[in-house]
mmCIF file of C-alpha atoms in Angstrom:
data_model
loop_
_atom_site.group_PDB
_atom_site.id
_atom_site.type_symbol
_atom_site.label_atom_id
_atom_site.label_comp_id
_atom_site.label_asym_id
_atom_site.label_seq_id
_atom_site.Cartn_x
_atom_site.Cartn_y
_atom_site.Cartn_z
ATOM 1 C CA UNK A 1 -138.587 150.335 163.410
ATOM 2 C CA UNK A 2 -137.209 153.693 162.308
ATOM 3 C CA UNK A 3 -137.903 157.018 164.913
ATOM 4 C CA UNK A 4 -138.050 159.989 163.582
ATOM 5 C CA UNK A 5 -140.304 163.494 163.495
ATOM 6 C CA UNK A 6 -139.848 166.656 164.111
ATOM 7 C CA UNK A 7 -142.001 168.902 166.923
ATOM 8 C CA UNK A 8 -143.329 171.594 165.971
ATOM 9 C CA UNK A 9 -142.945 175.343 167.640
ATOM 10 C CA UNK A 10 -145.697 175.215 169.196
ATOM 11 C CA UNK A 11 -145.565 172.383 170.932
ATOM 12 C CA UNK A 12 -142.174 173.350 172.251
ATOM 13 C CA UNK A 13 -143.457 176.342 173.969
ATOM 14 C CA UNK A 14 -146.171 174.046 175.297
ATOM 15 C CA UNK A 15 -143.381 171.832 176.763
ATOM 16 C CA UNK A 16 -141.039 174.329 178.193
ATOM 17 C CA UNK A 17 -144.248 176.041 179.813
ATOM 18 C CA UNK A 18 -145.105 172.659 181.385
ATOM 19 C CA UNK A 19 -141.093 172.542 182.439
ATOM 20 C CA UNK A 20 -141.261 176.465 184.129
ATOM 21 C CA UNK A 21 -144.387 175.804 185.570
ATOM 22 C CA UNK A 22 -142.473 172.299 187.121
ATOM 23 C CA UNK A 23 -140.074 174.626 188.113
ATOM 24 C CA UNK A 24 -142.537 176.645 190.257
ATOM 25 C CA UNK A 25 -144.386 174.410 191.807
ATOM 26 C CA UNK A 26 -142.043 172.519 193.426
ATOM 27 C CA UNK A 27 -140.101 175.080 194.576
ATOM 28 C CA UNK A 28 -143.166 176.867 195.888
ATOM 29 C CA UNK A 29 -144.145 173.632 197.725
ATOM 30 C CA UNK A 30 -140.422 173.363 198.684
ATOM 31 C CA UNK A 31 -140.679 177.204 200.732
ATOM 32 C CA UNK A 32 -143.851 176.268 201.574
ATOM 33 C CA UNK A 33 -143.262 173.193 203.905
ATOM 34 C CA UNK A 34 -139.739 174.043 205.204
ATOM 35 C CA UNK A 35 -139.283 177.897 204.809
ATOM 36 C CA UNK A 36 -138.195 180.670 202.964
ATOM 37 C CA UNK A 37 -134.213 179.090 203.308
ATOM 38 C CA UNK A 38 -135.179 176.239 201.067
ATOM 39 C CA UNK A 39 -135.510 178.691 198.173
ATOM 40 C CA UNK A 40 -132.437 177.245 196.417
ATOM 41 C CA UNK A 41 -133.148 173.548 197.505
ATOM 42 C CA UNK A 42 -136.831 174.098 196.203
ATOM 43 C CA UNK A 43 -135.310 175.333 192.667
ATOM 44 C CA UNK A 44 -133.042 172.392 192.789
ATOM 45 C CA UNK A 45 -135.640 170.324 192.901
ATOM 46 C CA UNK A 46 -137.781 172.152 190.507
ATOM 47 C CA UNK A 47 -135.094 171.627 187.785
ATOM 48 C CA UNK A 48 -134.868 167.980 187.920
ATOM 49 C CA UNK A 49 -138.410 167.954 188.230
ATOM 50 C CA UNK A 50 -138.747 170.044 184.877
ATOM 51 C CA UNK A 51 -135.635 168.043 183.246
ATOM 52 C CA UNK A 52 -137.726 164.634 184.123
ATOM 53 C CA UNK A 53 -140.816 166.168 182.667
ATOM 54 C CA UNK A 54 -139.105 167.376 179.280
ATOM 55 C CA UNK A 55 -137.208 164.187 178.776
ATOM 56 C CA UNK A 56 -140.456 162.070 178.900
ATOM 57 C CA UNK A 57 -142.382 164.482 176.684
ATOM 58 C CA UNK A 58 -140.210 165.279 173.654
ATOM 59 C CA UNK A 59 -139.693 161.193 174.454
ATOM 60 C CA UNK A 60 -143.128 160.527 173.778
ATOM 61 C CA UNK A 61 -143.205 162.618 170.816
ATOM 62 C CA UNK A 62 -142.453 161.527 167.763
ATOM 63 C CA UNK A 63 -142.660 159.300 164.355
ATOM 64 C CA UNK A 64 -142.206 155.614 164.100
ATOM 65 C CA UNK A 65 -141.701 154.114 160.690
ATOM 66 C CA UNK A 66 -142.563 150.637 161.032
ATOM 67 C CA UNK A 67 -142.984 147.656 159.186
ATOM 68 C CA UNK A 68 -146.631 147.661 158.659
ATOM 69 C CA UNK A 69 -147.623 151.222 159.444
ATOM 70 C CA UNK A 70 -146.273 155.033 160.539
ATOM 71 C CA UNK A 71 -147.286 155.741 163.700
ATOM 72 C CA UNK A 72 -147.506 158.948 164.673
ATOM 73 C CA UNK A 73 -147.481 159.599 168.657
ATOM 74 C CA UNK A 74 -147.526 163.029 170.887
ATOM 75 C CA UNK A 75 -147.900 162.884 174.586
ATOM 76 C CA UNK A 76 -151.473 162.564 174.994
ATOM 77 C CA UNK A 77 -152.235 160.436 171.757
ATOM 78 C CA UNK A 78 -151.532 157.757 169.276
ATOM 79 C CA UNK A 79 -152.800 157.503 165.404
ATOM 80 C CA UNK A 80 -151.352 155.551 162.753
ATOM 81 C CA UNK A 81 -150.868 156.456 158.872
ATOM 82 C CA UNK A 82 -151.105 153.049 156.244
ATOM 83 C CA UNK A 83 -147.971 153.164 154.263
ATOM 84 C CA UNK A 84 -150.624 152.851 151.081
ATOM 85 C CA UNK A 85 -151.040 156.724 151.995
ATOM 86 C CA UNK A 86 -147.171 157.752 151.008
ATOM 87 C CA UNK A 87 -147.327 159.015 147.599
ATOM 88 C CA UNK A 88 -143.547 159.704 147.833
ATOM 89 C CA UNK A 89 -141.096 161.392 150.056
ATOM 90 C CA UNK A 90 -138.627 164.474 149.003
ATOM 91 C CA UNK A 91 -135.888 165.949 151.014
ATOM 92 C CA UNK A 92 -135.871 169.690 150.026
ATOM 93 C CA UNK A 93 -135.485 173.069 151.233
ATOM 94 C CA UNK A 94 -138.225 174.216 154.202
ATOM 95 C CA UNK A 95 -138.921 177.884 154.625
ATOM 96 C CA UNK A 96 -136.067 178.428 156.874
ATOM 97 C CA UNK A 97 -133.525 177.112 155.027
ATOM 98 C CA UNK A 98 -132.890 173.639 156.597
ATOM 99 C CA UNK A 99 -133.065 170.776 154.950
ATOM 100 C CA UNK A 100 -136.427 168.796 155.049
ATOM 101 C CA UNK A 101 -137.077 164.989 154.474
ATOM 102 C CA UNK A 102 -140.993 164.821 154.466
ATOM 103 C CA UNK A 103 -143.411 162.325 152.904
ATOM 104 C CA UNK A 104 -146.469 163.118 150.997
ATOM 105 C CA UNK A 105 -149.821 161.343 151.696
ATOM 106 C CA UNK A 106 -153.316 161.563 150.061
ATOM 107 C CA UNK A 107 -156.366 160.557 151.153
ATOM 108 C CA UNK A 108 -157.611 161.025 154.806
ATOM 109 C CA UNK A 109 -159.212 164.040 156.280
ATOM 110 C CA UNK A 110 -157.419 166.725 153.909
ATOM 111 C CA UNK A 111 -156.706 166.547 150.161
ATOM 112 C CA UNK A 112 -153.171 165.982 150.367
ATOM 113 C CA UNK A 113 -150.881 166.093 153.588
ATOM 114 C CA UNK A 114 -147.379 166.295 154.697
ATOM 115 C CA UNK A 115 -145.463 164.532 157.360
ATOM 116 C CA UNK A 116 -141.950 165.903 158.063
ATOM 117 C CA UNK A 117 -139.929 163.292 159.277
ATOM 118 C CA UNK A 118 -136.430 164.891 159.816
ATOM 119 C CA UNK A 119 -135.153 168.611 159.516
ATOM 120 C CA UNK A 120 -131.386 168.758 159.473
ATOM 121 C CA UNK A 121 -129.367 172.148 159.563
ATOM 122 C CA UNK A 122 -127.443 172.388 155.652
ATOM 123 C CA UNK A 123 -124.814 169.879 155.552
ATOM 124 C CA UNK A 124 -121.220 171.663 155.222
ATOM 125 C CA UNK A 125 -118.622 169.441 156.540
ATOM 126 C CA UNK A 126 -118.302 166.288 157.523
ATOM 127 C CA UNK A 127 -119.411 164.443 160.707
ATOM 128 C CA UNK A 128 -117.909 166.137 163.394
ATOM 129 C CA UNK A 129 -120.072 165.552 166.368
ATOM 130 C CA UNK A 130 -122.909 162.903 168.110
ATOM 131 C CA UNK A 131 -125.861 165.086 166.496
ATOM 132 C CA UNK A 132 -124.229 164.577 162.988
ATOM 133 C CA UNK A 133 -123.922 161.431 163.205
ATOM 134 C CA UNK A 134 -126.934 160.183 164.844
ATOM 135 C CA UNK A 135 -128.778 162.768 161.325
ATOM 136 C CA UNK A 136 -126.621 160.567 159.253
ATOM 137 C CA UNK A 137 -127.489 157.309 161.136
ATOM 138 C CA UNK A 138 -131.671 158.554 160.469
ATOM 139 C CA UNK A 139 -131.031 159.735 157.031
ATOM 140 C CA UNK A 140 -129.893 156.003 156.112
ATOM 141 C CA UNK A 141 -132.281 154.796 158.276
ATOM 142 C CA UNK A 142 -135.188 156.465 156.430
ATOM 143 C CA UNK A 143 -133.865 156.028 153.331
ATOM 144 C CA UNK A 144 -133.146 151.972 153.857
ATOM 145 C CA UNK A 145 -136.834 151.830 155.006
ATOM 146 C CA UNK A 146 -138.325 153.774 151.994
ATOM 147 C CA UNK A 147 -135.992 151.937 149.650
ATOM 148 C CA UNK A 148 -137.756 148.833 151.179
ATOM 149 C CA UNK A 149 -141.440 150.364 151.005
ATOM 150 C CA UNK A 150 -140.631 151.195 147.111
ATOM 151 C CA UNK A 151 -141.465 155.141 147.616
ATOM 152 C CA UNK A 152 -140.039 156.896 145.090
ATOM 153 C CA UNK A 153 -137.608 160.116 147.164
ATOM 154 C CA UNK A 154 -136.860 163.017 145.168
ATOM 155 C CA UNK A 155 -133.723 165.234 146.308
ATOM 156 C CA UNK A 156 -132.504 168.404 145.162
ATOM 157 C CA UNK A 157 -129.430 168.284 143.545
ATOM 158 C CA UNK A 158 -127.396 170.013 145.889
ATOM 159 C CA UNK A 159 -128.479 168.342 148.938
ATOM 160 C CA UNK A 160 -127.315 165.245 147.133
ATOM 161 C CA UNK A 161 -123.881 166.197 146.389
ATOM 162 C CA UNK A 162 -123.526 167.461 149.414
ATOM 163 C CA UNK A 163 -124.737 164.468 151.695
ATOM 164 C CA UNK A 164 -122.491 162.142 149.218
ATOM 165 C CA UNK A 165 -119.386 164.215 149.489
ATOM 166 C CA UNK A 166 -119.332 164.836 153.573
ATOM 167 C CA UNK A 167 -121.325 162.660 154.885
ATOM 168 C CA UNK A 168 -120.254 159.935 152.475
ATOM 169 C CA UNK A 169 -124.532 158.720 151.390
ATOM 170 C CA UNK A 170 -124.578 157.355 147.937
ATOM 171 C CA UNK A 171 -127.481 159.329 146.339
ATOM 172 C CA UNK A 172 -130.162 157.090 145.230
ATOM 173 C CA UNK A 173 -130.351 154.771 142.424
ATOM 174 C CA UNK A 174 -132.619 155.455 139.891
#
């Protein structure tokens, strides 16, 4: 099993919302039972509230490559995607300049469909941190399992060279 997926903006606001609101709630039942001096124990507790909330939400959300399908999960549901679906996969440019490895599908309730699976900030040096590496550890991951799937992955050019000269991935054989 591969994890991967990205949330979307939306969603994001949704969560942090849900986090604030954590926030105020506790700390207004906080004051509320033991007084306006509990103000800063209240927000305290409202934090790790909201931190405990966030953690199991953008947990829950997500994209699992698996062996037999790709399960796609948010907090409140569960669908799957056949891998018959995956026309092919490309790892290209998105409108804000990262770097995009998405699938294509066909078939289902729209003519043709795309499922982003990672979005990675323009590769410029090499690994230098945990976040690098753990986007080089899914890259390969992803990659291994498409390689397995047969999908054909198109990738521009200059996201190749780049990912082969820092990051040291072998671009794929033809």
């Amino acid at each position: 099993m591969v994890r991967a997926g990205v949330v979307p903006g939306r969603r994001i606001a949704a969560y942090v919302a849900a986090g604030v609101f954590a926030v105020a709630v506790v700390c207004a039942g906080t004051v509320g039972a033991f007084g306006l001096n509990r103000v800063f124990t209240g927000l305290f507790f409202g934090a790790a509230a909201a931190v405990a909330l966030l953690f199991a939400l953008f947990g829950r959300d997500g994209v699992e490559l698996t062996e037999d399908t790709i399960v796609l999960r948010t907090p409140w549901a569960r669908s799957t995607v056949a891998w018959q679906r995956v026309v092919a996969g490309r790892f290209a440019l998105d409108e804000s300049g990262r770097w995009t490895l998405a699938l294509d599908l066909n078939g289902g309730d729209e003519p043709h469909q795309e499922l982003v699976l990672l979005s990675v900030p323009p590769v410029r040096r090499p690994v230098a941190n945990a976040y690098d590496l753990r986007k080089r550890e899914q890259v390969n991951e992803i990659r291994t399992m498409l390689r397995h799937k047969r999908i054909p992955v198109t990738i521009l050019p200059e996201i190749a060279e780049a990912l082969q000269r820092h990051w040291k991935i072998a671009p794929p054989a033809r």
